[in-house]
Every structure is written in C-alpha cells, then in structure tokens.
Amino acid sequence: MTVTDSTAFTAQRVRRLGVPEHARDVRIVHDLDGILDQVTPDSLTATGDALWDRWVHEPAFVAPDVLLGLDAGGILPTVAVALASSVPYRLAWKLDLDLPHKARFSEPHARRTDVYTYGDLHGKRVLIVDDEITTGRTLANLIAVLRAGGAAVTGIACLIEDTSGDARAVMEQLGVPLCTLTRI
C-alpha cells in the first residue's frame, strides 16, 4: 500500500486472475474504486477537490473547457473533479455507438481494446481524467485522436501514477503535463 505527499489517498497493485495473454495481469486498486472498502460521498468529493487542487497548482496549468474521463476506472475521478471544478465532463466508452463525432482509440493492455469518444471537441481545451496511468500508451492514443480532431489537450489528471511503467516520460515527449495524487 502506498501513501505519498500529504494526501491520505492510497493505492496498491493486485494480481489479476484469468487474464488473456495480451492483457495486463496487474490491477491498481485504490480508495475510490470501492473494491477494498466502501466509499463515502465525502471521500469522493475530497478526492475530487484534492486532484483539482493539484491540477490548479500545476506549473503548466491551463483551465480546461471540458474534462474527459475513461471507461470504466476514470468515471468516478472525472465526476469528482467535475464537482470540484464546475467544469463539464464527457466520458469515453467501450461502446461502439452510431453517434456523430465518434473517434476510436486503443487501450492496448485491456481485454476489450477499443474505446470511443463522442461529441465535437474541436477547439476545446480538454483535461483527461483517469484513475491510473502506467505505460501511458492508452492516453497517448487518446491524445493523438483528440489532437487529430482539433482539441487541445491541456493535461492529464490521474489518481495514481504506477511508476512500474514509463508514462511520465511518454507524456513529457507528447508535451502533456501529468498531474497525480499518488505514485506507487
């Protein structure tokens, strides 16, 4: 279990069972996912406040027009940050729907790799919110899709940075600031 800085946010790596060969065999579990313990509404809002505060104090801070969270682990952090910031949000889903302004990107380590964004984000400043980042490959794929669609990615706000991967270096190469509450 890891607690960093002055936050009380904790996370840990847990072995996933029965995963396909291409899928990552480790899951990050944390205080907001409801796996190890129940989540109170107060802890949801406190986590959103803490992550938004980290982003606001990031040296590269740019106020976003919209938050974009990822199915499924990024949904709760995105809602929490939206409540803290009053910034509207959208969600990327693993659902292929017949809707306009659909863009597909890949989550290469997942069982179901295709993820879709919906809605016109052209000209919008987008802050991507997720629960964790390890290799950065999923978010790099999303950043490429958003940029191709004319969106400006202002940064990444994640609950956890899993330092077993090289996500921070990947984000730096893309020129996208990475802001996290905890590192494991």
PDB file of C-alpha atoms in Angstrom:
ATOM      1  CA  MET A   1       0.000   0.000   0.000  1.00  0.00           C
ATOM      2  CA  THR A   2       1.312   3.474  -0.818  1.00  0.00           C
ATOM      3  CA  VAL A   3       0.547   6.914   0.543  1.00  0.00           C
ATOM      4  CA  THR A   4       2.541   9.819  -0.821  1.00  0.00           C
ATOM      5  CA  ASP A   5       2.829  13.519  -0.088  1.00  0.00           C
ATOM      6  CA  SER A   6       0.250  14.880   2.346  1.00  0.00           C
ATOM      7  CA  THR A   7      -2.757  13.141   0.837  1.00  0.00           C
ATOM      8  CA  ALA A   8      -4.481  10.273   2.541  1.00  0.00           C
ATOM      9  CA  PHE A   9      -5.099   8.605  -0.824  1.00  0.00           C
ATOM     10  CA  THR A  10      -3.872   5.021  -1.011  1.00  0.00           C
ATOM     11  CA  ALA A  11      -3.409   2.518  -3.826  1.00  0.00           C
ATOM     12  CA  GLN A  12      -1.853  -0.878  -4.365  1.00  0.00           C
ATOM     13  CA  ARG A  13      -1.067  -3.366  -7.123  1.00  0.00           C
ATOM     14  CA  VAL A  14      -3.105  -6.600  -7.100  1.00  0.00           C
ATOM     15  CA  ARG A  15      -2.614  -9.616  -9.364  1.00  0.00           C
ATOM     16  CA  ARG A  16      -5.493 -10.143 -11.853  1.00  0.00           C
ATOM     17  CA  LEU A  17      -6.541 -13.734 -12.416  1.00  0.00           C
ATOM     18  CA  GLY A  18      -7.566 -15.364 -15.694  1.00  0.00           C
ATOM     19  CA  VAL A  19      -6.476 -12.548 -17.989  1.00  0.00           C
ATOM     20  CA  PRO A  20      -5.661 -13.110 -21.677  1.00  0.00           C
ATOM     21  CA  GLU A  21      -2.014 -13.123 -22.686  1.00  0.00           C
ATOM     22  CA  HIS A  22      -2.104  -9.593 -24.170  1.00  0.00           C
ATOM     23  CA  ALA A  23      -3.836  -8.063 -21.121  1.00  0.00           C
ATOM     24  CA  ARG A  24      -2.012  -6.590 -18.150  1.00  0.00           C
ATOM     25  CA  ASP A  25      -2.007  -9.031 -15.222  1.00  0.00           C
ATOM     26  CA  VAL A  26      -1.939  -6.326 -12.540  1.00  0.00           C
ATOM     27  CA  ARG A  27      -4.803  -4.133 -11.381  1.00  0.00           C
ATOM     28  CA  ILE A  28      -4.324  -0.990  -9.341  1.00  0.00           C
ATOM     29  CA  VAL A  29      -6.933  -0.833  -6.586  1.00  0.00           C
ATOM     30  CA  HIS A  30      -7.470   2.384  -4.683  1.00  0.00           C
ATOM     31  CA  ASP A  31      -9.604   4.285  -2.206  1.00  0.00           C
ATOM     32  CA  LEU A  32     -12.159   5.465  -4.770  1.00  0.00           C
ATOM     33  CA  ASP A  33     -12.941   2.232  -6.641  1.00  0.00           C
ATOM     34  CA  GLY A  34     -14.954   0.539  -3.870  1.00  0.00           C
ATOM     35  CA  ILE A  35     -13.039  -2.742  -4.182  1.00  0.00           C
ATOM     36  CA  LEU A  36     -11.250  -2.912  -0.830  1.00  0.00           C
ATOM     37  CA  ASP A  37     -13.737  -0.840   1.162  1.00  0.00           C
ATOM     38  CA  GLN A  38     -16.900   1.197   0.816  1.00  0.00           C
ATOM     39  CA  VAL A  39     -16.580   4.749  -0.498  1.00  0.00           C
ATOM     40  CA  THR A  40     -18.329   7.574   1.295  1.00  0.00           C
ATOM     41  CA  PRO A  41     -19.672  10.586  -0.591  1.00  0.00           C
ATOM     42  CA  ASP A  42     -17.328  12.772   1.470  1.00  0.00           C
ATOM     43  CA  SER A  43     -14.283  10.821   0.299  1.00  0.00           C
ATOM     44  CA  LEU A  44     -15.437  11.117  -3.322  1.00  0.00           C
ATOM     45  CA  THR A  45     -15.709  14.893  -3.059  1.00  0.00           C
ATOM     46  CA  ALA A  46     -12.473  15.204  -1.044  1.00  0.00           C
ATOM     47  CA  THR A  47     -10.601  13.225  -3.698  1.00  0.00           C
ATOM     48  CA  GLY A  48     -12.024  15.401  -6.471  1.00  0.00           C
ATOM     49  CA  ASP A  49     -11.063  18.528  -4.544  1.00  0.00           C
ATOM     50  CA  ALA A  50      -7.524  17.206  -3.999  1.00  0.00           C
ATOM     51  CA  LEU A  51      -6.982  16.216  -7.642  1.00  0.00           C
ATOM     52  CA  TRP A  52      -8.413  19.506  -8.940  1.00  0.00           C
ATOM     53  CA  ASP A  53      -6.230  21.437  -6.465  1.00  0.00           C
ATOM     54  CA  ARG A  54      -3.161  19.548  -7.722  1.00  0.00           C
ATOM     55  CA  TRP A  55      -4.065  20.444 -11.310  1.00  0.00           C
ATOM     56  CA  VAL A  56      -4.704  24.124 -10.498  1.00  0.00           C
ATOM     57  CA  HIS A  57      -1.278  24.335  -8.849  1.00  0.00           C
ATOM     58  CA  GLU A  58       0.481  22.504 -11.684  1.00  0.00           C
ATOM     59  CA  PRO A  59       3.060  24.893 -13.225  1.00  0.00           C
ATOM     60  CA  ALA A  60       1.656  24.156 -16.707  1.00  0.00           C
ATOM     61  CA  PHE A  61      -1.964  24.725 -15.572  1.00  0.00           C
ATOM     62  CA  VAL A  62      -4.424  25.687 -18.299  1.00  0.00           C
ATOM     63  CA  ALA A  63      -8.111  25.904 -17.431  1.00  0.00           C
ATOM     64  CA  PRO A  64      -9.997  23.247 -19.411  1.00  0.00           C
ATOM     65  CA  ASP A  65     -13.298  23.724 -21.223  1.00  0.00           C
ATOM     66  CA  VAL A  66     -14.203  20.080 -20.627  1.00  0.00           C
ATOM     67  CA  LEU A  67     -12.999  17.037 -18.698  1.00  0.00           C
ATOM     68  CA  LEU A  68     -12.761  13.702 -20.497  1.00  0.00           C
ATOM     69  CA  GLY A  69     -12.843  10.548 -18.375  1.00  0.00           C
ATOM     70  CA  LEU A  70     -12.193   6.972 -19.446  1.00  0.00           C
ATOM     71  CA  ASP A  71     -14.496   3.957 -19.066  1.00  0.00           C
ATOM     72  CA  ALA A  72     -14.559   2.432 -16.505  1.00  0.00           C
ATOM     73  CA  GLY A  73     -11.954   3.396 -13.913  1.00  0.00           C
ATOM     74  CA  GLY A  74     -11.912   7.047 -14.884  1.00  0.00           C
ATOM     75  CA  ILE A  75     -15.620   7.668 -14.407  1.00  0.00           C
ATOM     76  CA  LEU A  76     -15.634   8.353 -10.668  1.00  0.00           C
ATOM     77  CA  PRO A  77     -12.493  10.531 -10.653  1.00  0.00           C
ATOM     78  CA  THR A  78     -13.931  12.524 -13.561  1.00  0.00           C
ATOM     79  CA  VAL A  79     -17.236  13.112 -11.784  1.00  0.00           C
ATOM     80  CA  ALA A  80     -15.348  14.039  -8.597  1.00  0.00           C
ATOM     81  CA  VAL A  81     -13.146  16.569 -10.442  1.00  0.00           C
ATOM     82  CA  ALA A  82     -16.195  17.980 -12.258  1.00  0.00           C
ATOM     83  CA  LEU A  83     -17.899  18.563  -8.909  1.00  0.00           C
ATOM     84  CA  ALA A  84     -14.758  20.219  -7.516  1.00  0.00           C
ATOM     85  CA  SER A  85     -14.132  22.416 -10.556  1.00  0.00           C
ATOM     86  CA  SER A  86     -17.595  23.053 -12.027  1.00  0.00           C
ATOM     87  CA  VAL A  87     -16.097  22.048 -15.390  1.00  0.00           C
ATOM     88  CA  PRO A  88     -18.441  19.883 -17.516  1.00  0.00           C
ATOM     89  CA  TYR A  89     -17.363  16.394 -18.452  1.00  0.00           C
ATOM     90  CA  ARG A  90     -17.654  13.781 -21.164  1.00  0.00           C
ATOM     91  CA  LEU A  91     -16.788  10.123 -20.931  1.00  0.00           C
ATOM     92  CA  ALA A  92     -15.010   7.816 -23.363  1.00  0.00           C
ATOM     93  CA  TRP A  93     -16.766   4.443 -23.505  1.00  0.00           C
ATOM     94  CA  LYS A  94     -16.032   0.909 -24.657  1.00  0.00           C
ATOM     95  CA  LEU A  95     -19.319   1.087 -26.542  1.00  0.00           C
ATOM     96  CA  ASP A  96     -19.375   1.414 -30.324  1.00  0.00           C
ATOM     97  CA  LEU A  97     -22.486   3.526 -30.896  1.00  0.00           C
ATOM     98  CA  ASP A  98     -23.973   5.026 -34.017  1.00  0.00           C
ATOM     99  CA  LEU A  99     -23.452   8.645 -32.980  1.00  0.00           C
ATOM    100  CA  PRO A 100     -21.833  11.635 -34.674  1.00  0.00           C
ATOM    101  CA  HIS A 101     -18.327  12.851 -33.885  1.00  0.00           C
ATOM    102  CA  LYS A 102     -17.174   9.378 -32.848  1.00  0.00           C
ATOM    103  CA  ALA A 103     -13.450   8.730 -32.555  1.00  0.00           C
ATOM    104  CA  ARG A 104     -11.850   5.386 -31.727  1.00  0.00           C
ATOM    105  CA  PHE A 105      -8.650   4.851 -29.802  1.00  0.00           C
ATOM    106  CA  SER A 106      -6.994   1.781 -28.298  1.00  0.00           C
ATOM    107  CA  GLU A 107      -6.400   0.631 -24.742  1.00  0.00           C
ATOM    108  CA  PRO A 108      -3.775  -1.945 -25.744  1.00  0.00           C
ATOM    109  CA  HIS A 109      -3.460  -3.816 -22.436  1.00  0.00           C
ATOM    110  CA  ALA A 110      -7.215  -4.346 -21.873  1.00  0.00           C
ATOM    111  CA  ARG A 111      -9.467  -7.297 -22.635  1.00  0.00           C
ATOM    112  CA  ARG A 112     -11.581  -5.065 -24.893  1.00  0.00           C
ATOM    113  CA  THR A 113      -9.168  -2.690 -26.559  1.00  0.00           C
ATOM    114  CA  ASP A 114     -11.471  -0.349 -28.493  1.00  0.00           C
ATOM    115  CA  VAL A 115     -12.585   2.843 -26.710  1.00  0.00           C
ATOM    116  CA  TYR A 116     -14.662   5.653 -28.241  1.00  0.00           C
ATOM    117  CA  THR A 117     -15.110   9.341 -27.629  1.00  0.00           C
ATOM    118  CA  TYR A 118     -18.319  11.049 -28.685  1.00  0.00           C
ATOM    119  CA  GLY A 119     -19.146  14.682 -29.279  1.00  0.00           C
ATOM    120  CA  ASP A 120     -17.423  17.502 -31.078  1.00  0.00           C
ATOM    121  CA  LEU A 121     -14.353  18.517 -29.094  1.00  0.00           C
ATOM    122  CA  HIS A 122     -12.837  20.621 -31.899  1.00  0.00           C
ATOM    123  CA  GLY A 123     -11.432  23.840 -30.469  1.00  0.00           C
ATOM    124  CA  LYS A 124     -11.970  22.685 -26.863  1.00  0.00           C
ATOM    125  CA  ARG A 125      -9.310  22.598 -24.152  1.00  0.00           C
ATOM    126  CA  VAL A 126      -9.551  19.060 -22.722  1.00  0.00           C
ATOM    127  CA  LEU A 127      -8.238  17.802 -19.398  1.00  0.00           C
ATOM    128  CA  ILE A 128      -8.137  13.989 -19.456  1.00  0.00           C
ATOM    129  CA  VAL A 129      -9.022  12.396 -16.105  1.00  0.00           C
ATOM    130  CA  ASP A 130      -8.392   8.750 -15.230  1.00  0.00           C
ATOM    131  CA  ASP A 131      -7.824   6.571 -12.221  1.00  0.00           C
ATOM    132  CA  GLU A 132      -4.314   5.398 -13.068  1.00  0.00           C
ATOM    133  CA  ILE A 133      -1.546   5.631 -15.592  1.00  0.00           C
ATOM    134  CA  THR A 134       1.239   3.080 -16.041  1.00  0.00           C
ATOM    135  CA  THR A 135       2.708   2.914 -19.548  1.00  0.00           C
ATOM    136  CA  GLY A 136       0.880   5.938 -20.954  1.00  0.00           C
ATOM    137  CA  ARG A 137       0.043   4.068 -24.169  1.00  0.00           C
ATOM    138  CA  THR A 138      -3.749   4.370 -23.787  1.00  0.00           C
ATOM    139  CA  LEU A 139      -3.587   8.072 -23.034  1.00  0.00           C
ATOM    140  CA  ALA A 140      -1.052   8.652 -25.827  1.00  0.00           C
ATOM    141  CA  ASN A 141      -3.525   7.012 -28.233  1.00  0.00           C
ATOM    142  CA  LEU A 142      -6.325   9.208 -26.893  1.00  0.00           C
ATOM    143  CA  ILE A 143      -4.208  12.356 -27.147  1.00  0.00           C
ATOM    144  CA  ALA A 144      -3.451  11.587 -30.812  1.00  0.00           C
ATOM    145  CA  VAL A 145      -7.181  11.141 -31.565  1.00  0.00           C
ATOM    146  CA  LEU A 146      -8.137  14.334 -29.728  1.00  0.00           C
ATOM    147  CA  ARG A 147      -5.436  16.379 -31.453  1.00  0.00           C
ATOM    148  CA  ALA A 148      -6.430  14.969 -34.851  1.00  0.00           C
ATOM    149  CA  GLY A 149      -9.967  16.161 -34.110  1.00  0.00           C
ATOM    150  CA  GLY A 150      -8.790  19.686 -33.304  1.00  0.00           C
ATOM    151  CA  ALA A 151      -8.899  19.525 -29.498  1.00  0.00           C
ATOM    152  CA  ALA A 152      -6.132  20.926 -27.309  1.00  0.00           C
ATOM    153  CA  VAL A 153      -5.129  18.531 -24.535  1.00  0.00           C
ATOM    154  CA  THR A 154      -4.234  20.697 -21.537  1.00  0.00           C
ATOM    155  CA  GLY A 155      -3.072  17.821 -19.348  1.00  0.00           C
ATOM    156  CA  ILE A 156      -3.703  14.524 -17.628  1.00  0.00           C
ATOM    157  CA  ALA A 157      -5.074  14.330 -14.076  1.00  0.00           C
ATOM    158  CA  CYS A 158      -4.836  10.833 -12.578  1.00  0.00           C
ATOM    159  CA  LEU A 159      -5.345   9.491  -9.116  1.00  0.00           C
ATOM    160  CA  ILE A 160      -2.348   7.154  -9.358  1.00  0.00           C
ATOM    161  CA  GLU A 161       0.889   7.042 -11.303  1.00  0.00           C
ATOM    162  CA  ASP A 162       2.174   3.471 -11.405  1.00  0.00           C
ATOM    163  CA  THR A 163       5.908   4.009 -11.713  1.00  0.00           C
ATOM    164  CA  SER A 164       6.489   0.456 -12.980  1.00  0.00           C
ATOM    165  CA  GLY A 165       5.838   1.952 -16.440  1.00  0.00           C
ATOM    166  CA  ASP A 166       7.259   4.959 -18.227  1.00  0.00           C
ATOM    167  CA  ALA A 167       4.094   7.054 -18.521  1.00  0.00           C
ATOM    168  CA  ARG A 168       5.623  10.296 -17.272  1.00  0.00           C
ATOM    169  CA  ALA A 169       8.330  10.165 -19.965  1.00  0.00           C
ATOM    170  CA  VAL A 170       5.707   9.370 -22.625  1.00  0.00           C
ATOM    171  CA  MET A 171       3.590  12.357 -21.566  1.00  0.00           C
ATOM    172  CA  GLU A 172       6.659  14.621 -21.494  1.00  0.00           C
ATOM    173  CA  GLN A 173       7.521  13.561 -25.071  1.00  0.00           C
ATOM    174  CA  LEU A 174       3.964  14.495 -26.090  1.00  0.00           C
ATOM    175  CA  GLY A 175       4.209  17.837 -24.287  1.00  0.00           C
ATOM    176  CA  VAL A 176       1.295  16.985 -21.989  1.00  0.00           C
ATOM    177  CA  PRO A 177       1.628  17.683 -18.253  1.00  0.00           C
ATOM    178  CA  LEU A 178       0.834  14.773 -15.922  1.00  0.00           C
ATOM    179  CA  CYS A 179      -0.666  15.546 -12.525  1.00  0.00           C
ATOM    180  CA  THR A 180      -1.274  12.753  -9.975  1.00  0.00           C
ATOM    181  CA  LEU A 181      -2.308  12.369  -6.335  1.00  0.00           C
ATOM    182  CA  THR A 182      -0.207   9.303  -5.576  1.00  0.00           C
ATOM    183  CA  ARG A 183       2.661   7.290  -7.010  1.00  0.00           C
ATOM    184  CA  ILE A 184       3.209   3.612  -6.443  1.00  0.00           C
TER     185      ILE A 184
END
